[in-house]
Coordinates of C-alpha atoms in Angstrom, one line a residue:
Chain W
M1 CA 79.8 98.8 91.3
A2 CA 82.2 101.3 92.9
D3 CA 82.2 104.8 91.5
L4 CA 85.0 105.9 89.1
V5 CA 86.8 109.1 89.5
S6 CA 89.2 111.0 87.3
H7 CA 91.7 113.9 87.4
P8 CA 93.7 115.5 84.7
D9 CA 97.0 114.5 86.3
E10 CA 96.2 110.8 86.0
V11 CA 98.3 108.7 83.6
K12 CA 96.0 105.9 82.7
A13 CA 98.2 102.9 81.9
I14 CA 96.4 100.3 83.9
S15 CA 93.0 102.0 84.2
W16 CA 92.5 103.2 80.7
R17 CA 89.9 100.4 80.0
W18 CA 87.9 101.1 83.2
G19 CA 84.4 102.2 82.6
K20 CA 84.5 100.9 79.0
G21 CA 82.9 97.5 79.5
A22 CA 86.2 95.6 79.2
A23 CA 84.9 92.8 81.5
N24 CA 83.1 91.6 78.3
I25 CA 85.7 89.7 76.2
D26 CA 84.5 91.1 72.9
R27 CA 85.0 94.7 74.2
Y28 CA 88.3 93.7 75.7
L29 CA 89.5 92.4 72.3
E30 CA 88.3 95.7 70.7
L31 CA 90.5 97.5 73.2
D32 CA 93.7 95.6 72.2
G33 CA 93.0 92.7 74.6
Y34 CA 95.2 89.6 74.4
K35 CA 97.7 91.2 72.1
A36 CA 100.3 91.6 74.8
V37 CA 100.4 87.9 75.5
Q38 CA 100.8 87.1 71.8
K39 CA 103.6 89.5 71.7
A40 CA 105.2 87.9 74.8
I41 CA 104.9 84.5 73.2
Q42 CA 107.1 85.8 70.3
M43 CA 109.7 87.2 72.7
G44 CA 110.3 84.0 74.6
S45 CA 111.2 83.5 78.3
E46 CA 114.4 85.5 78.3
G47 CA 112.9 88.3 76.3
I48 CA 109.9 88.6 78.6
I49 CA 112.1 88.8 81.7
N50 CA 114.3 91.4 80.1
E51 CA 111.3 93.5 79.2
M52 CA 110.1 93.3 82.7
K53 CA 113.4 94.3 84.1
A54 CA 113.5 97.2 81.7
S55 CA 110.1 98.4 83.0
N56 CA 111.4 98.8 86.6
L57 CA 108.1 97.4 87.8
R58 CA 108.2 96.8 91.5
G59 CA 105.7 94.6 93.3
R60 CA 102.5 96.5 94.0
G61 CA 101.5 94.4 97.0
G62 CA 103.6 96.5 99.4
A63 CA 107.1 95.0 99.5
G64 CA 108.2 96.7 96.2
F65 CA 110.5 93.9 95.1
P66 CA 111.4 94.2 91.3
A67 CA 109.0 91.9 89.5
G68 CA 111.4 91.0 86.6
M69 CA 114.0 89.9 89.1
K70 CA 111.5 87.8 91.1
W71 CA 110.6 86.0 87.9
S72 CA 114.2 85.3 87.1
F73 CA 114.7 83.5 90.4
V74 CA 112.5 80.6 89.2
P75 CA 114.7 77.6 88.3
K76 CA 114.6 76.8 84.6
E77 CA 114.4 73.1 85.2
S78 CA 112.1 71.6 87.8
A79 CA 110.9 68.1 88.5
K80 CA 107.7 69.5 89.9
P81 CA 105.2 71.7 88.0
K82 CA 105.6 75.4 88.3
Y83 CA 102.8 77.8 89.1
I84 CA 101.8 81.4 89.0
L85 CA 99.7 82.7 91.9
C86 CA 97.9 86.0 91.6
N87 CA 97.4 87.6 95.1
G88 CA 94.0 89.2 94.9
D89 CA 93.4 89.0 98.7
E90 CA 93.9 92.7 99.3
S91 CA 92.7 93.3 102.9
E92 CA 94.9 96.1 104.3
P93 CA 92.7 98.9 105.7
G94 CA 92.8 101.8 103.3
T95 CA 93.3 99.6 100.3
C96 CA 90.7 98.9 97.6
K97 CA 92.6 99.3 94.3
D98 CA 92.7 95.6 93.2
R99 CA 88.9 95.5 93.5
M100 CA 88.7 98.1 90.7
I101 CA 91.0 96.0 88.4
F102 CA 89.0 92.9 88.8
E103 CA 85.7 94.7 88.3
H104 CA 86.7 96.8 85.3
D105 CA 89.5 94.9 83.6
P106 CA 89.5 91.2 84.7
H107 CA 91.1 89.9 81.4
S108 CA 94.2 92.1 82.0
V109 CA 94.9 90.0 85.1
I110 CA 94.5 86.8 83.2
E111 CA 96.8 88.1 80.5
G112 CA 99.4 89.1 83.2
V113 CA 99.2 85.6 84.7
M114 CA 99.7 84.1 81.3
I115 CA 102.8 86.2 80.5
A116 CA 104.3 85.4 83.9
G117 CA 103.7 81.7 83.1
L118 CA 105.4 82.0 79.8
A119 CA 108.3 83.8 81.4
V120 CA 109.0 81.0 83.9
G121 CA 107.7 77.9 82.1
A122 CA 104.6 77.5 84.3
K123 CA 101.5 75.9 82.7
T124 CA 98.9 76.8 85.5
G125 CA 98.0 80.0 87.2
Y126 CA 95.7 80.6 90.1
I127 CA 93.9 83.9 90.8
Y128 CA 93.1 84.1 94.6
L129 CA 90.4 86.6 95.4
R130 CA 89.4 87.6 98.9
G131 CA 86.1 86.0 100.0
E132 CA 84.3 89.3 100.6
Y133 CA 84.7 90.1 96.9
R134 CA 82.1 87.6 95.8
Y135 CA 80.7 89.8 93.0
L136 CA 84.2 90.0 91.6
S137 CA 84.5 86.3 91.7
D138 CA 81.5 86.0 89.4
I139 CA 83.1 88.6 87.0
M140 CA 86.4 86.7 87.2
M141 CA 84.9 83.3 86.6
K142 CA 83.1 84.5 83.6
A143 CA 86.2 86.1 82.2
I144 CA 88.1 82.9 82.6
K145 CA 85.3 80.9 81.0
D146 CA 85.2 83.3 78.1
A147 CA 88.9 83.1 77.6
Y148 CA 88.7 79.3 77.4
A149 CA 85.8 79.5 75.0
R150 CA 88.0 81.6 72.6
G151 CA 91.0 79.2 72.9
F152 CA 93.1 81.8 74.7
L153 CA 93.4 79.4 77.7
G154 CA 93.7 75.6 77.7
K155 CA 95.6 73.5 75.2
N156 CA 97.7 75.0 72.4
I157 CA 96.9 78.7 73.1
F158 CA 96.8 80.9 70.0
G159 CA 97.9 77.9 68.0
T160 CA 101.4 78.2 69.4
G161 CA 101.8 74.8 71.0
H162 CA 101.8 76.4 74.5
D163 CA 99.3 75.0 77.1
F164 CA 98.1 77.3 79.9
D165 CA 95.3 77.0 82.5
V166 CA 94.0 79.7 84.8
H167 CA 91.7 79.0 87.7
W168 CA 89.9 81.2 90.2
H169 CA 90.2 80.5 93.9
G170 CA 88.1 82.2 96.7
G171 CA 89.2 83.0 100.2
A172 CA 87.0 83.3 103.3
G173 CA 88.3 86.3 105.2
A174 CA 91.8 86.5 106.6
Y175 CA 94.2 89.4 106.2
E176 CA 97.2 87.2 107.0
V177 CA 96.5 85.3 103.8
G178 CA 97.8 88.3 101.9
E179 CA 101.3 87.2 103.1
E180 CA 102.6 85.1 100.2
S181 CA 103.4 81.9 102.1
A182 CA 100.2 82.0 104.0
L183 CA 98.4 82.5 100.7
M184 CA 99.8 79.2 99.5
E185 CA 98.7 77.5 102.7
S186 CA 95.2 78.8 102.2
L187 CA 95.1 77.8 98.6
E188 CA 96.2 74.3 99.7
G189 CA 93.1 74.1 101.9
K190 CA 94.7 74.9 105.3
R191 CA 94.7 77.6 107.9
G192 CA 96.5 80.6 106.4
V193 CA 99.6 80.6 108.5
P194 CA 103.1 81.6 107.1
R195 CA 105.8 79.1 106.2
I196 CA 109.4 79.2 107.2
R197 CA 111.6 80.8 104.6
P198 CA 113.9 79.8 102.9
P199 CA 113.1 78.0 100.8
F200 CA 111.4 80.9 99.0
P201 CA 108.2 80.2 96.9
A202 CA 110.1 80.8 93.6
V203 CA 112.0 77.5 94.4
V204 CA 109.5 75.6 96.7
G205 CA 106.0 77.0 96.5
L206 CA 102.5 75.5 95.8
W207 CA 102.5 71.7 96.4
G208 CA 106.3 72.0 96.4
G209 CA 106.6 73.4 92.9
P210 CA 108.4 76.6 92.0
T211 CA 105.8 79.4 92.3
V212 CA 105.7 83.1 91.3
I213 CA 103.4 85.1 93.6
N214 CA 102.5 88.6 92.5
N215 CA 100.0 91.1 93.6
A216 CA 97.0 91.6 91.2
E217 CA 98.0 95.2 90.3
T218 CA 101.5 93.9 89.4
L219 CA 100.1 91.3 87.1
A220 CA 97.5 93.6 85.6
S221 CA 100.4 96.0 84.8
V222 CA 102.2 93.4 82.8
P223 CA 100.1 93.5 79.6
H224 CA 100.4 97.3 79.5
I225 CA 104.2 97.0 79.8
F226 CA 104.3 94.7 76.8
M227 CA 102.0 96.9 74.7
M228 CA 104.0 100.1 75.4
G229 CA 107.4 98.7 75.9
G230 CA 109.4 98.3 79.2
E231 CA 111.5 101.3 78.8
K232 CA 108.7 103.6 77.9
Y233 CA 106.7 102.3 80.9
A234 CA 109.7 102.9 83.2
A235 CA 110.0 106.5 82.0
I236 CA 106.6 107.4 83.4
G237 CA 107.9 106.9 87.0
T238 CA 111.0 107.8 88.9
P239 CA 114.4 106.1 88.8
K240 CA 114.0 102.5 90.2
N241 CA 110.3 103.0 90.5
G242 CA 108.8 102.4 87.0
G243 CA 105.4 103.3 85.8
T244 CA 102.2 104.3 87.5
R245 CA 100.5 103.4 90.7
L246 CA 96.9 103.0 91.7
F247 CA 96.4 105.2 94.7
G248 CA 93.4 104.7 96.8
I249 CA 92.7 108.0 98.5
S250 CA 90.2 107.7 101.4
G251 CA 89.3 109.3 104.7
C252 CA 88.7 113.0 105.2
V253 CA 89.0 114.3 101.6
E254 CA 86.4 115.9 99.3
R255 CA 86.9 113.4 96.4
P256 CA 88.0 110.0 97.7
G257 CA 88.7 107.4 95.0
V258 CA 91.2 105.2 93.2
Y259 CA 93.4 107.4 91.0
E260 CA 96.2 106.2 88.7
L261 CA 99.2 108.5 89.0
P262 CA 102.9 108.3 88.1
M263 CA 105.2 106.9 90.7
G264 CA 106.8 109.7 92.5
Y265 CA 103.7 112.0 92.4
S266 CA 103.6 114.6 95.1
L267 CA 101.6 113.5 98.2
R268 CA 100.6 117.1 98.9
K269 CA 99.2 117.5 95.4
M270 CA 97.5 114.2 95.7
I271 CA 95.6 115.3 98.8
Y272 CA 94.9 119.0 97.9
E273 CA 94.4 118.8 94.1
V274 CA 93.6 115.3 93.0
A275 CA 91.4 114.4 96.0
G276 CA 90.0 118.0 96.3
G277 CA 91.6 118.8 99.7
V278 CA 90.5 118.1 103.3
W279 CA 86.8 117.9 103.5
K280 CA 84.4 120.4 105.2
G281 CA 87.1 123.1 105.2
R282 CA 88.9 121.4 108.0
K283 CA 92.7 121.2 108.6
L284 CA 94.9 118.3 107.8
K285 CA 96.1 116.5 110.9
A286 CA 97.9 113.4 109.6
V287 CA 98.2 111.1 106.6
V288 CA 98.7 107.3 106.5
P289 CA 100.4 107.0 103.2
G290 CA 100.3 103.4 102.1
G291 CA 97.7 101.4 104.0
S292 CA 97.3 100.9 107.8
S293 CA 100.7 99.3 108.3
T294 CA 102.7 102.4 107.1
P295 CA 103.9 105.0 109.7
V296 CA 101.8 108.1 109.8
L297 CA 103.0 111.4 108.4
L298 CA 102.4 114.9 109.9
P299 CA 101.1 117.8 107.7
E300 CA 104.7 119.2 107.5
E301 CA 106.0 115.9 106.1
I302 CA 103.8 115.5 103.0
D303 CA 106.1 117.2 100.6
I304 CA 107.4 113.9 99.3
G305 CA 107.1 112.0 96.0
M306 CA 105.1 108.8 96.4
D307 CA 107.4 106.0 95.4
F308 CA 109.1 103.3 97.4
D309 CA 112.4 105.1 97.9
Q310 CA 111.1 108.5 98.7
C311 CA 108.6 107.2 101.2
M312 CA 111.4 105.1 102.9
K313 CA 113.6 108.2 103.1
A314 CA 110.7 110.0 104.8
G315 CA 110.5 107.3 107.5
T316 CA 107.4 105.6 106.1
M317 CA 106.4 103.2 103.3
L318 CA 104.5 103.3 100.1
G319 CA 103.0 99.9 100.9
S320 CA 99.7 99.3 99.1
A321 CA 99.4 103.0 98.2
G322 CA 96.2 103.3 100.3
V323 CA 96.4 106.9 101.3
V324 CA 94.2 107.6 104.4
V325 CA 93.8 111.3 105.2
L326 CA 92.8 112.5 108.7
D327 CA 91.4 115.9 109.6
D328 CA 91.8 117.8 112.8
T329 CA 88.7 116.2 114.5
V330 CA 90.2 112.7 114.5
C331 CA 91.5 111.4 117.9
M332 CA 94.8 109.8 117.2
V333 CA 94.7 107.5 120.2
K334 CA 91.3 106.2 118.9
F335 CA 92.8 105.9 115.4
A336 CA 95.8 104.0 116.8
L337 CA 93.4 101.8 118.8
R338 CA 91.3 101.0 115.8
T339 CA 94.4 100.1 113.8
M340 CA 95.6 97.8 116.5
A341 CA 92.2 96.2 116.9
F342 CA 92.5 95.2 113.3
Y343 CA 95.9 93.6 113.8
R344 CA 94.8 91.9 117.0
H345 CA 91.9 90.4 115.1
E346 CA 94.0 89.3 112.1
S347 CA 97.0 88.0 113.9
C348 CA 97.1 84.3 113.0
G349 CA 98.4 83.4 116.4
W350 CA 101.3 81.4 115.1
C351 CA 104.1 83.3 116.9
I352 CA 104.0 84.7 120.4
P353 CA 105.4 88.3 119.8
C354 CA 102.6 89.0 117.3
R355 CA 99.8 87.1 119.1
E356 CA 100.5 88.5 122.5
G357 CA 101.9 91.8 121.4
T358 CA 98.9 92.9 119.3
D359 CA 96.6 91.7 122.2
W360 CA 98.4 93.7 124.8
L361 CA 98.7 96.8 122.6
K362 CA 95.0 96.7 121.8
K363 CA 93.9 96.2 125.5
T364 CA 96.2 99.0 126.6
L365 CA 94.9 101.4 123.9
V366 CA 91.3 100.6 124.7
R367 CA 91.8 101.3 128.4
F368 CA 93.9 104.4 127.7
H369 CA 91.4 105.9 125.3
A370 CA 88.5 105.2 127.6
G371 CA 90.2 107.2 130.4
G372 CA 91.8 104.4 132.4
G373 CA 95.4 105.1 131.3
I374 CA 98.4 105.9 133.4
K375 CA 101.5 107.9 132.3
K376 CA 103.6 104.8 132.1
D377 CA 101.3 103.3 129.5
I378 CA 102.6 105.8 126.8
D379 CA 106.1 104.4 127.1
N380 CA 104.8 100.9 127.5
I381 CA 102.9 101.1 124.2
Q382 CA 106.0 102.2 122.5
Y383 CA 108.2 99.6 124.2
L384 CA 105.9 96.8 123.4
A385 CA 105.7 97.8 119.7
E386 CA 109.4 98.2 119.5
N387 CA 109.9 94.8 120.9
M388 CA 107.6 93.2 118.3
L389 CA 109.5 94.9 115.4
G390 CA 111.6 92.4 113.5
R391 CA 110.8 89.6 116.0
T392 CA 107.8 88.0 114.4
F393 CA 107.5 85.1 112.1
C394 CA 106.0 87.1 109.3
P395 CA 105.6 90.9 108.5
L396 CA 102.2 91.1 110.2
G397 CA 104.0 91.9 113.5
D398 CA 105.9 94.7 111.9
A399 CA 102.8 95.9 110.2
A400 CA 101.2 96.3 113.6
A401 CA 104.3 97.7 115.4
M402 CA 105.5 100.3 112.8
P403 CA 102.4 102.5 112.8
T404 CA 102.0 102.3 116.6
I405 CA 105.6 103.5 117.2
A406 CA 104.9 106.5 114.8
F407 CA 101.6 107.3 116.5
V408 CA 103.2 107.5 119.9
K409 CA 106.3 109.4 118.7
K410 CA 104.4 112.0 116.6
F411 CA 101.3 112.4 118.7
R412 CA 102.7 112.0 122.2
K413 CA 101.0 115.1 123.4
E414 CA 97.6 113.7 122.4
F415 CA 98.3 110.6 124.5
E416 CA 99.3 113.0 127.4
D417 CA 96.1 115.0 126.9
H418 CA 94.1 111.8 127.5
L419 CA 95.6 111.7 131.0
E420 CA 94.5 115.3 131.7
G421 CA 91.1 115.4 130.1
R422 CA 89.9 111.9 130.8
P423 CA 88.4 110.0 129.1
C424 CA 89.1 111.4 125.6
P425 CA 89.3 115.1 125.1
Y426 CA 88.9 114.8 121.3
E427 CA 85.7 112.9 121.0
P428 CA 82.1 114.2 121.5
Q429 CA 80.4 113.1 124.7
A430 CA 77.8 111.1 122.9
A431 CA 80.5 108.9 121.3
L432 CA 82.3 108.4 124.6
E433 CA 79.2 107.2 126.4
Q434 CA 79.1 104.3 124.0
L435 CA 82.7 103.2 124.7
P436 CA 84.2 100.8 124.0
V437 CA 82.7 100.1 120.6
I438 CA 85.5 97.8 119.7
A439 CA 85.0 94.5 121.6
Chain V
M1 CA 73.4 65.4 102.7
Q2 CA 71.7 67.1 99.8
F3 CA 73.1 70.2 98.2
S4 CA 71.9 72.0 95.1
S5 CA 72.8 70.9 91.6
E6 CA 74.6 74.2 91.2
F7 CA 76.8 73.4 94.2
E8 CA 77.5 69.9 92.9
T9 CA 78.5 71.1 89.4
R10 CA 80.8 73.7 90.9
F11 CA 82.3 71.3 93.4
T12 CA 83.0 68.6 90.8
E13 CA 84.6 71.2 88.5
M14 CA 86.7 72.7 91.2
L15 CA 88.2 69.3 92.0
T16 CA 89.8 69.3 88.5
H17 CA 91.7 72.5 89.2
Y18 CA 94.1 71.2 91.8
P19 CA 96.5 68.4 92.3
T20 CA 95.1 67.7 95.8
K21 CA 91.4 67.3 96.9
R22 CA 92.1 69.3 100.0
S23 CA 92.7 72.5 98.0
V24 CA 89.0 73.1 97.3
L25 CA 88.2 73.1 101.1
V26 CA 88.0 76.9 101.7
P27 CA 85.8 77.9 98.7
T28 CA 83.7 74.7 99.2
L29 CA 83.0 75.6 102.9
L30 CA 81.8 79.1 101.8
Y31 CA 79.5 77.6 99.1
V32 CA 78.1 75.2 101.6
Q33 CA 77.5 78.0 104.1
D34 CA 75.8 80.0 101.3
E35 CA 73.3 77.1 100.9
L36 CA 72.7 76.3 104.5
G37 CA 73.2 79.6 106.3
Y38 CA 76.0 78.1 108.4
L39 CA 78.3 75.1 108.7
S40 CA 76.3 72.5 110.6
D41 CA 77.9 69.4 112.1
D42 CA 76.4 67.3 109.3
A43 CA 77.8 69.7 106.7
V44 CA 81.3 69.5 108.3
N45 CA 81.1 65.7 108.3
E46 CA 79.9 65.6 104.7
I47 CA 82.7 67.9 103.4
A48 CA 85.3 66.0 105.5
Q49 CA 84.3 62.7 103.9
R50 CA 84.3 64.1 100.4
L51 CA 87.8 65.5 100.8
E52 CA 89.1 62.6 102.8
L53 CA 89.8 64.7 105.8
S54 CA 88.8 64.3 109.5
D55 CA 86.1 66.5 110.9
L56 CA 88.8 68.0 113.1
E57 CA 90.9 69.1 110.1
V58 CA 87.9 70.8 108.6
R59 CA 86.9 72.5 111.9
N60 CA 90.5 73.7 112.3
V61 CA 90.2 75.5 109.0
I62 CA 86.7 76.9 109.7
S63 CA 87.8 78.5 113.0
Y64 CA 90.6 80.4 111.1
Y65 CA 88.5 82.3 108.5
S66 CA 86.3 85.1 109.7
M67 CA 83.6 84.6 107.0
L68 CA 83.0 81.0 108.1
R69 CA 80.5 80.4 110.9
T70 CA 79.1 77.4 112.8
K71 CA 76.0 79.1 114.1
P72 CA 73.2 80.6 112.0
A73 CA 73.3 84.3 111.2
G74 CA 70.3 86.3 110.1
K75 CA 69.0 85.7 106.6
Y76 CA 70.5 89.1 105.8
N77 CA 73.8 89.5 107.7
V78 CA 74.5 93.2 108.0
Q79 CA 78.3 93.6 108.2
V80 CA 79.3 97.1 109.2
C81 CA 82.9 98.2 108.6
T82 CA 84.4 100.4 111.3
N83 CA 88.0 100.2 110.2
I84 CA 90.1 103.3 109.7
S85 CA 88.7 104.8 106.5
C86 CA 85.1 104.0 107.5
L87 CA 85.9 105.1 111.1
V88 CA 86.7 108.7 110.1
R89 CA 83.6 108.9 108.0
G90 CA 81.1 107.7 110.5
G91 CA 81.4 103.9 110.5
E92 CA 80.8 103.6 114.3
E93 CA 77.7 105.7 114.1
I94 CA 76.4 103.5 111.3
L95 CA 77.0 100.4 113.5
R96 CA 75.1 101.9 116.4
H97 CA 72.3 103.0 114.1
C98 CA 72.0 99.5 112.6
K99 CA 71.9 97.9 116.0
E100 CA 69.4 100.3 117.4
T101 CA 67.2 100.1 114.3
L102 CA 67.1 96.4 114.3
G103 CA 67.1 96.0 118.1
V104 CA 70.3 94.0 118.2
T105 CA 72.4 94.5 121.3
Q106 CA 75.2 92.0 120.9
D107 CA 77.8 91.7 118.1
K108 CA 76.6 89.1 115.7
G109 CA 73.2 89.3 117.3
V110 CA 70.1 88.1 115.3
T111 CA 66.7 89.7 115.2
P112 CA 63.9 87.5 116.8
D113 CA 62.4 86.8 113.4
G114 CA 65.8 85.6 112.1
L115 CA 65.7 88.1 109.2
F116 CA 68.7 90.3 110.2
S117 CA 71.9 89.9 112.1
V118 CA 74.4 92.7 112.7
E119 CA 78.2 92.2 112.8
E120 CA 81.1 94.6 113.2
V121 CA 83.7 93.6 110.6
E122 CA 87.2 94.5 109.6
C123 CA 88.0 96.3 106.4
I124 CA 85.8 95.2 103.5
G125 CA 87.8 96.9 100.8
A126 CA 85.4 99.9 100.4
C127 CA 87.7 102.5 101.8
C128 CA 87.3 105.0 99.0
W129 CA 83.5 104.7 99.3
A130 CA 83.3 104.8 103.1
P131 CA 81.3 104.5 105.2
A132 CA 80.2 101.1 103.9
I133 CA 78.3 98.0 104.9
Q134 CA 77.9 94.6 103.3
V135 CA 74.6 92.7 103.5
N136 CA 75.6 89.1 102.7
Y137 CA 77.7 89.8 99.6
D138 CA 76.1 93.1 98.5
Y139 CA 78.1 96.3 99.0
H140 CA 76.3 99.5 100.1
E141 CA 78.6 102.5 100.1
N142 CA 78.9 106.2 100.7
L143 CA 76.3 105.7 103.4
T144 CA 74.3 108.1 105.5
M145 CA 71.8 107.1 108.2
E146 CA 69.0 107.7 105.7
K147 CA 70.6 105.5 103.1
V148 CA 71.1 102.7 105.7
D149 CA 67.4 102.9 106.6
A150 CA 66.5 102.6 102.9
V151 CA 68.9 99.6 102.5
L152 CA 67.4 97.7 105.4
E153 CA 63.9 98.5 104.2
S154 CA 64.7 97.1 100.8
Y155 CA 65.7 93.8 102.3
R156 CA 62.5 93.8 104.4
K157 CA 60.4 94.4 101.3
R158 CA 62.2 91.6 99.5
E159 CA 60.9 89.2 102.2
Q160 CA 57.3 90.5 101.9
Q161 CA 57.2 89.9 98.1

């Protein structure tokens, strides 16, 4: 089990049951479990959606689309069954928050799926978990089984006449599957490649039926919103950014971990107070604020509040809220290369700008870092990334291009230093002798 | 082909969860791999028949997902994360150490006794507890070289018992 951390500035709306044995259904019930869904049943579809809109909850997967609005897009009448799909395939480097939810509070996800189902008139929900998280699948499967045994799932839930089923579904390793249309393809037993949109999943989704797809953190937030009230939840965060966020702080800090903080919390405070500052007394060099796809920030750019709008204004993104902190010993060319190696590996190959673009960027960065670069490469890297931006079938191409553009723009001197002090002036000789590690 | 009764129970139940048979394909392949160590030709054929798919359709899916393999790995597959959060906390050193300790030179290489294989993998979702490795499905986090040695030794001992 992953270690829990805490800090006085945390506002524990989602994580308050963590470490209290809430994976056990009896304990979950002691901790107000399954009360939110019963409350939601009383409110009816329109009441549920209005409460969600009042909460200002924006999708926690990265895009930040208002959840209540997303639910309202599902047509009321449908010839085909409607579905709820929980996206628990978190795979973005720097991101490990959903793992904590499934481990410590799996029933809150089930409850969130149920409430979403009641809102849109779906009778079936699927919880898709990444394949590597097998131990979480065991926890999740037991939670679902226990919920059925108590009559919370299945026919006539809580004696209200509503039927609702929830099933677990396991992946087998593919970052691309985190993209919602690729997730549906994967759940249908195919390669996880994206679908053409429109139509959007809310209208034509799983097996052609209207489907609501939400991130696990989004759905786990839902029961808490219904217990505390949408407006009260919204008041925790900033305007248009309701509630709290699970921030996974990793990299070169003294106290890495998953912390729940209000939306809009200062990035500087997050690094220097919550996470204990840069480790080993070193200096801050850069921060990747929201998972590997988000453009890097310099030390002088960290006086921002961490919400979707303030991050956007600062030229980056909140993304999955996976904050990766880098100290002054990290080679930024190497870091850019490792980032691109990931996107090259995970590109589904469906469209050429992404398949070829990530491959060329990775190859160029490997050669450049190893001392085989030429001056023109620096501009070429930027040019290639800029030409991928907005030209790929799904957001994976942008996820690869955006950070690369920022790496070159903000650390150009470090790229130039590699031409002077070949191969890499920032890494110890022992590490360089082993190059390239990334095949 | 014979699978365990646990597999058969799980497989039969999973089929009831979806409107199409094909939907169980990805988790089913992973369960088969867990039983056999890899997805053999016979296993591919068996799953294809059960789900009314062609072998090619099944192989098409296998080749997409990084956790699915058509060749045997070691009994204990040591998967070392070197992605960004692990990278800055020594993930590459952990990878080199695992390879040197086990005498594995190639990525996905297997030790001569078939006990271990070493694989460099993309982010395993252990960023806040980096550096980390996964041995089969077990997470080992906040690692040092000494901790890695102890982890590998624990699997060796498991075999001797």
